[in-house]
Short mmCIF file of C-alpha atoms in Angstrom, two decimals:
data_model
loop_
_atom_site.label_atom_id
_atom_site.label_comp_id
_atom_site.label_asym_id
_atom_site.label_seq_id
_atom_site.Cartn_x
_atom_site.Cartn_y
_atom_site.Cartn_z
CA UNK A 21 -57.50 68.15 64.00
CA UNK A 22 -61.02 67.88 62.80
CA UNK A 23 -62.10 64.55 63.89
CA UNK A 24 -65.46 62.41 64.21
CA UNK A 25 -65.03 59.46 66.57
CA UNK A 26 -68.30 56.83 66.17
CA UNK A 27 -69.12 53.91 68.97
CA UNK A 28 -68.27 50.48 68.29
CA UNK A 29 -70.17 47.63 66.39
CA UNK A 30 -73.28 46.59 67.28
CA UNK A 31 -75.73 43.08 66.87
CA UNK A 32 -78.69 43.33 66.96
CA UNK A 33 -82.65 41.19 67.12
CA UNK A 34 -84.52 41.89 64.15
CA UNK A 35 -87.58 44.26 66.08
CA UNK A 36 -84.92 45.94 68.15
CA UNK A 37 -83.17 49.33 68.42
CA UNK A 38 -79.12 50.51 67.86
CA UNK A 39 -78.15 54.02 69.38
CA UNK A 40 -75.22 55.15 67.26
CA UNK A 41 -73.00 57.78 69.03
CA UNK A 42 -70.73 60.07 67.04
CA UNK A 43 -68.44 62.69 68.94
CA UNK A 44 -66.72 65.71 67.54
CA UNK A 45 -63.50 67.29 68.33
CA UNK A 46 -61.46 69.69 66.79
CA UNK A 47 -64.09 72.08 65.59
CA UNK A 48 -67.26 74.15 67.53
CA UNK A 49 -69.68 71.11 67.71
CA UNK A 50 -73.00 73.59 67.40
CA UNK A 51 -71.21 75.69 64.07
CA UNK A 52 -72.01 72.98 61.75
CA UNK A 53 -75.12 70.56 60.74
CA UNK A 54 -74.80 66.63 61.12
CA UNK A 55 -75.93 64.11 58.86
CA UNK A 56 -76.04 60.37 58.73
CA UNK A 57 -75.41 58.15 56.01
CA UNK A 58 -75.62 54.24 55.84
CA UNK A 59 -74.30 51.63 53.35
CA UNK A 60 -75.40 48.52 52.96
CA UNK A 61 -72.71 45.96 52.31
CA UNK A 62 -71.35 46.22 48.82
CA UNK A 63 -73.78 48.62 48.40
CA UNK A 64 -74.20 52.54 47.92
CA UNK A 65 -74.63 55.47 50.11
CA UNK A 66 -78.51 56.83 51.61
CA UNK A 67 -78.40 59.66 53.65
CA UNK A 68 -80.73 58.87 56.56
CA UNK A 69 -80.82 62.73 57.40
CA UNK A 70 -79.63 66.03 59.67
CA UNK A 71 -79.52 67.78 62.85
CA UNK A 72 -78.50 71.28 63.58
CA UNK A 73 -76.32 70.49 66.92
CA UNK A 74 -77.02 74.47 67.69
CA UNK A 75 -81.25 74.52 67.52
CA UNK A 76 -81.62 70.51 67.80
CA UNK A 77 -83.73 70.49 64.86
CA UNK A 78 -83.76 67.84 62.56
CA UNK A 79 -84.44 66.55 58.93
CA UNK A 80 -85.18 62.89 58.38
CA UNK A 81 -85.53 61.05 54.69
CA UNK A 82 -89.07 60.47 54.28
CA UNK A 83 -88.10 56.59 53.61
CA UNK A 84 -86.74 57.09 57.87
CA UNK A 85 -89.62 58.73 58.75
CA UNK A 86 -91.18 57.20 62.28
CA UNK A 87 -88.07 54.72 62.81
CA UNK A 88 -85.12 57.36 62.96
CA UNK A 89 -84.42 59.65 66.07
CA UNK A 90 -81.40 62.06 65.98
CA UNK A 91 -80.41 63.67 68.94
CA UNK A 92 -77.38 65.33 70.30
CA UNK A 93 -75.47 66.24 73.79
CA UNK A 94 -73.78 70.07 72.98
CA UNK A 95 -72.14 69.30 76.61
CA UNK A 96 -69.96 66.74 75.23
CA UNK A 97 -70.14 67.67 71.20
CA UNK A 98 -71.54 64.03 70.53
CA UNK A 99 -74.63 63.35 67.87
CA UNK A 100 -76.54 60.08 68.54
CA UNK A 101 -78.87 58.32 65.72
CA UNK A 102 -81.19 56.02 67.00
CA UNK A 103 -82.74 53.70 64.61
CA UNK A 104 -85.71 51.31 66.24
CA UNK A 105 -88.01 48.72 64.92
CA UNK A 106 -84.27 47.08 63.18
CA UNK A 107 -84.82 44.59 60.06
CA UNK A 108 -82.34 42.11 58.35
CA UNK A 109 -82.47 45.25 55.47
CA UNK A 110 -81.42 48.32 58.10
CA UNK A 111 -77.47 45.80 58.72
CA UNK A 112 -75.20 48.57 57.24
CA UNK A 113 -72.36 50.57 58.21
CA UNK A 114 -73.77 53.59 59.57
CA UNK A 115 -71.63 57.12 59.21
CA UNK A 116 -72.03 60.22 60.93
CA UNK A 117 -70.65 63.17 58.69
CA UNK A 118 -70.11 66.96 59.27
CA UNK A 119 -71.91 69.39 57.02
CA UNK A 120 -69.34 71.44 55.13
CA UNK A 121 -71.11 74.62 56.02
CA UNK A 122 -70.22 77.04 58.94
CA UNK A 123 -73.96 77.83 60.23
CA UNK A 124 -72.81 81.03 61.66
CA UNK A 125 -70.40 82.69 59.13
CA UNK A 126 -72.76 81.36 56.15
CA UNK A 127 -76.19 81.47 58.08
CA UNK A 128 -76.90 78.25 56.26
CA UNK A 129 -75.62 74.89 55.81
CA UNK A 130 -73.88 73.74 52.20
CA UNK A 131 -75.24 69.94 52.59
CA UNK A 132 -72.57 68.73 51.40
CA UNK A 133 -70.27 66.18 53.74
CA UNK A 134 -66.57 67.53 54.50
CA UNK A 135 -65.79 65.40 57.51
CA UNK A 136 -66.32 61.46 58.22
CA UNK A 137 -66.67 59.38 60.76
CA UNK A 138 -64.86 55.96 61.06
CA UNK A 139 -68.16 54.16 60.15
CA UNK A 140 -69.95 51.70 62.55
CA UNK A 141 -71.23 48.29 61.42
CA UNK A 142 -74.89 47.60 62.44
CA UNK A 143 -75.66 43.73 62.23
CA UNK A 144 -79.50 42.88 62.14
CA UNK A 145 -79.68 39.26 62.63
CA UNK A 146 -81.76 36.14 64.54
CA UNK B 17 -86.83 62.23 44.65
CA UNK B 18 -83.41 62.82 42.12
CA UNK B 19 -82.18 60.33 40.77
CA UNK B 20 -78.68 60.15 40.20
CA UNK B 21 -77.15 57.78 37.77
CA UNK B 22 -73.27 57.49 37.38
CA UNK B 23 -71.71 56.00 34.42
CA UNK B 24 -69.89 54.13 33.69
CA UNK B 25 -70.61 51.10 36.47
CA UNK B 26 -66.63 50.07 36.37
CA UNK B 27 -63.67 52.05 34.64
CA UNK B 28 -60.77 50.33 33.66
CA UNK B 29 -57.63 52.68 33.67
CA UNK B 30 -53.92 52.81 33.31
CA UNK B 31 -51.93 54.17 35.73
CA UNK B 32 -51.18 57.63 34.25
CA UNK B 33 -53.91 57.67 32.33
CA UNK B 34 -56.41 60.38 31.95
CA UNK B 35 -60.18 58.97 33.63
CA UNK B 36 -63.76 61.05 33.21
CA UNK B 37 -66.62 59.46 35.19
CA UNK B 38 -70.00 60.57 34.50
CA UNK B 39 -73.05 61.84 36.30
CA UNK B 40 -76.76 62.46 35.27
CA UNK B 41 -79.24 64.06 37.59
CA UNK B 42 -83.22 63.11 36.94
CA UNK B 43 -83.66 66.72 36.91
CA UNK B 44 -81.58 69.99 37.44
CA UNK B 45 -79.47 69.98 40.49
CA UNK B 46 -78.31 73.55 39.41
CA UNK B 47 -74.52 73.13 40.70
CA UNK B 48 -75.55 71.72 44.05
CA UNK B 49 -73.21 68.64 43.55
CA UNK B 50 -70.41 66.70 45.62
CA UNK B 51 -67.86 64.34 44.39
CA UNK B 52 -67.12 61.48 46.97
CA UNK B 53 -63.87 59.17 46.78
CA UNK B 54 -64.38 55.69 48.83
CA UNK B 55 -61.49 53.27 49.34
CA UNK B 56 -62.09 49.42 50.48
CA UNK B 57 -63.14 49.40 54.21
CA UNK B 58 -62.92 53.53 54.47
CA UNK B 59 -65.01 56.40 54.83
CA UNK B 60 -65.89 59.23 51.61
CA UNK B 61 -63.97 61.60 51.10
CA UNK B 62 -65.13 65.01 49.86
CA UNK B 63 -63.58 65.46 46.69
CA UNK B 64 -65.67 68.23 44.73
CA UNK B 65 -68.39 70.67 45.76
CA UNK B 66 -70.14 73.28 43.59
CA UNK B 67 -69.86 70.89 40.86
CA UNK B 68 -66.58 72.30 40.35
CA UNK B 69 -64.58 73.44 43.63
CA UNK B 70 -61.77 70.95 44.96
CA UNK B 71 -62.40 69.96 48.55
CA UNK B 72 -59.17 71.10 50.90
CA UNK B 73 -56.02 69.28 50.25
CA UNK B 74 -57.65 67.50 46.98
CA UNK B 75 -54.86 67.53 43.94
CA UNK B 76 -55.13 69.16 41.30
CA UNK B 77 -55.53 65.97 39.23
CA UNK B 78 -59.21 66.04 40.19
CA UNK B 79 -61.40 68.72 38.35
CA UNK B 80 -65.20 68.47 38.07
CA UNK B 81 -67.38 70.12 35.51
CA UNK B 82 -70.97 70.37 34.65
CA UNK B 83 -73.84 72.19 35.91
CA UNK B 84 -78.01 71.11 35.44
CA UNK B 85 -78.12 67.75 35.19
CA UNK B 86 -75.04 66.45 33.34
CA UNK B 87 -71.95 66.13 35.53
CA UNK B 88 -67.72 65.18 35.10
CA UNK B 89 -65.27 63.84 37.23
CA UNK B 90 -61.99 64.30 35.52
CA UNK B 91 -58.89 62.50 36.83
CA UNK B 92 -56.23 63.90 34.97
CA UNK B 93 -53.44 61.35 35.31
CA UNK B 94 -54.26 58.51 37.63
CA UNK B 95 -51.97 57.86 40.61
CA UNK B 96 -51.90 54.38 42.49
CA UNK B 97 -54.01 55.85 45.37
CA UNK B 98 -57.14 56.96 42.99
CA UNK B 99 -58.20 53.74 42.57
CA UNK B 100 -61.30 53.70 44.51
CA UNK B 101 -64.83 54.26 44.18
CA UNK B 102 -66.36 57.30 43.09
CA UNK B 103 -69.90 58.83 44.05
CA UNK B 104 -71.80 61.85 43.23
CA UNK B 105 -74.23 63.62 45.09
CA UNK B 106 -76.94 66.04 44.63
CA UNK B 107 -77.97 68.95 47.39
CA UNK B 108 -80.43 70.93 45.66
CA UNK B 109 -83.49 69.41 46.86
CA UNK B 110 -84.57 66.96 49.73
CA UNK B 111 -83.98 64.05 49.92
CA UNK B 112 -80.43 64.18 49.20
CA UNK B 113 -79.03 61.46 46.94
CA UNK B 114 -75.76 60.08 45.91
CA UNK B 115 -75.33 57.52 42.31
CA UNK B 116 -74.73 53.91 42.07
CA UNK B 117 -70.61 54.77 42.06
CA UNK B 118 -68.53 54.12 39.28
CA UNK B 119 -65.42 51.71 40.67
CA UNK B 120 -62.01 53.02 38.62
CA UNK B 121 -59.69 49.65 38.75
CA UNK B 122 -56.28 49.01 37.49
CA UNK B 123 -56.13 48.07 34.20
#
């Protein structure tokens, strides 16, 4: 089945940098876009942005802009998001999320978020 | 950047009972626009896309409507598992957004 498997929890020093890993099964890792998407506890959901596992380019929220890197490895079907320069604000549950759209029988992704990963909690603390 | 703004905050509802949660966009989103369904310590679940198209395996309970800026999640008659919270998002232009939520509880 379909499945997005994230890396563990993570605590980290205000200043710092996490490295969130996200690995697909199930499905053609390069067919389909990934995004990210944090929440904040007790909080709503902010899409951090994508990558296009196929070309490796990427799309970041202008609010990410300079912190965010997201990368992936086709040879294993992960996506990594690397967030750096970590503040009490950035501690959130961080989710990696498949775009809905097929990239090669659509020729585009739909941007909306059909398949979820397990979440992983990102502590920011002193 | 859209803003999206879900109404209302909390819904109190019967088992059974029909529920319609709200969604405005700050401007037209055309019908670029997901329903999400979050449970306590879970991930979303896609629920609606195309303002109006059930997700894979959704029930039929759930129906969405709307198209522009003015958005509804139906819930036609709420099961024990729908309680949860509910977000909409918006595709149609960068960044993408999602609301506040609305929380439906057991009344």
């Amino acid at each position: 089945q379909v499945q997005l498997v994230q890396s563990g929890a993570d605590v980290k020093k205000p200043g710092a940098s996490v490295k969130v890993s996200c690995k697909a099964s199930g499905y053609t890792f390069t067919d389909y876009y990934m995004h990210w998407v944090r929440q904040a506890p007790g909080q709503g959901l902010e899409w951090m942005g994508w990558i296009n596992p196929n070309s490796g380019g990427t799309n970041y929220a202008q609010k990410f802009q300079g912190r965010v890197t997201m990368t992936r490895d086709t040879s294993i079907s992960t996506a990594y998001m690397d967030l750096s320069r970590l503040r009490s604000d950035d501690t959130a549950v961080y989710y990696c999320a498949r775009d809905q759209g097929d990239i090669v029988a659509t020729t585009r992704p739909a941007f909306s978020m059909d398949v979820w990963g397990q979440g992983t909690t990102v502590t920011v603390s002193s | 950047e859209i803003v999206m703004t879900q109404s209302p905050a909390t819904l109190s509802v019967s088992p059974g009972e029909r529920a319609t949660l709200s969604c405005r966009a700050s401007q037209s989103v055309s019908s670029n626009l997901a329903w999400y369904q979050q449970k306590p310590g879970q991930a979303p679940r896609l629920l609606i896309y195309g303002a109006s198209t059930r997700a894979t395996g959704i029930p039929a309970r759930f129906s969405g409507s709307g198209s522009g800026t003015e958005f509804t999640l139906t819930i036609s008659s709420l099961q024990s598992e729908d309680f949860a919270v509910y977000y909409c998002q918006q595709y149609n232009n960068w960044p993408l957004t999602f609301g506040q939520g609305t929380k439906v509880e057991i009344k």
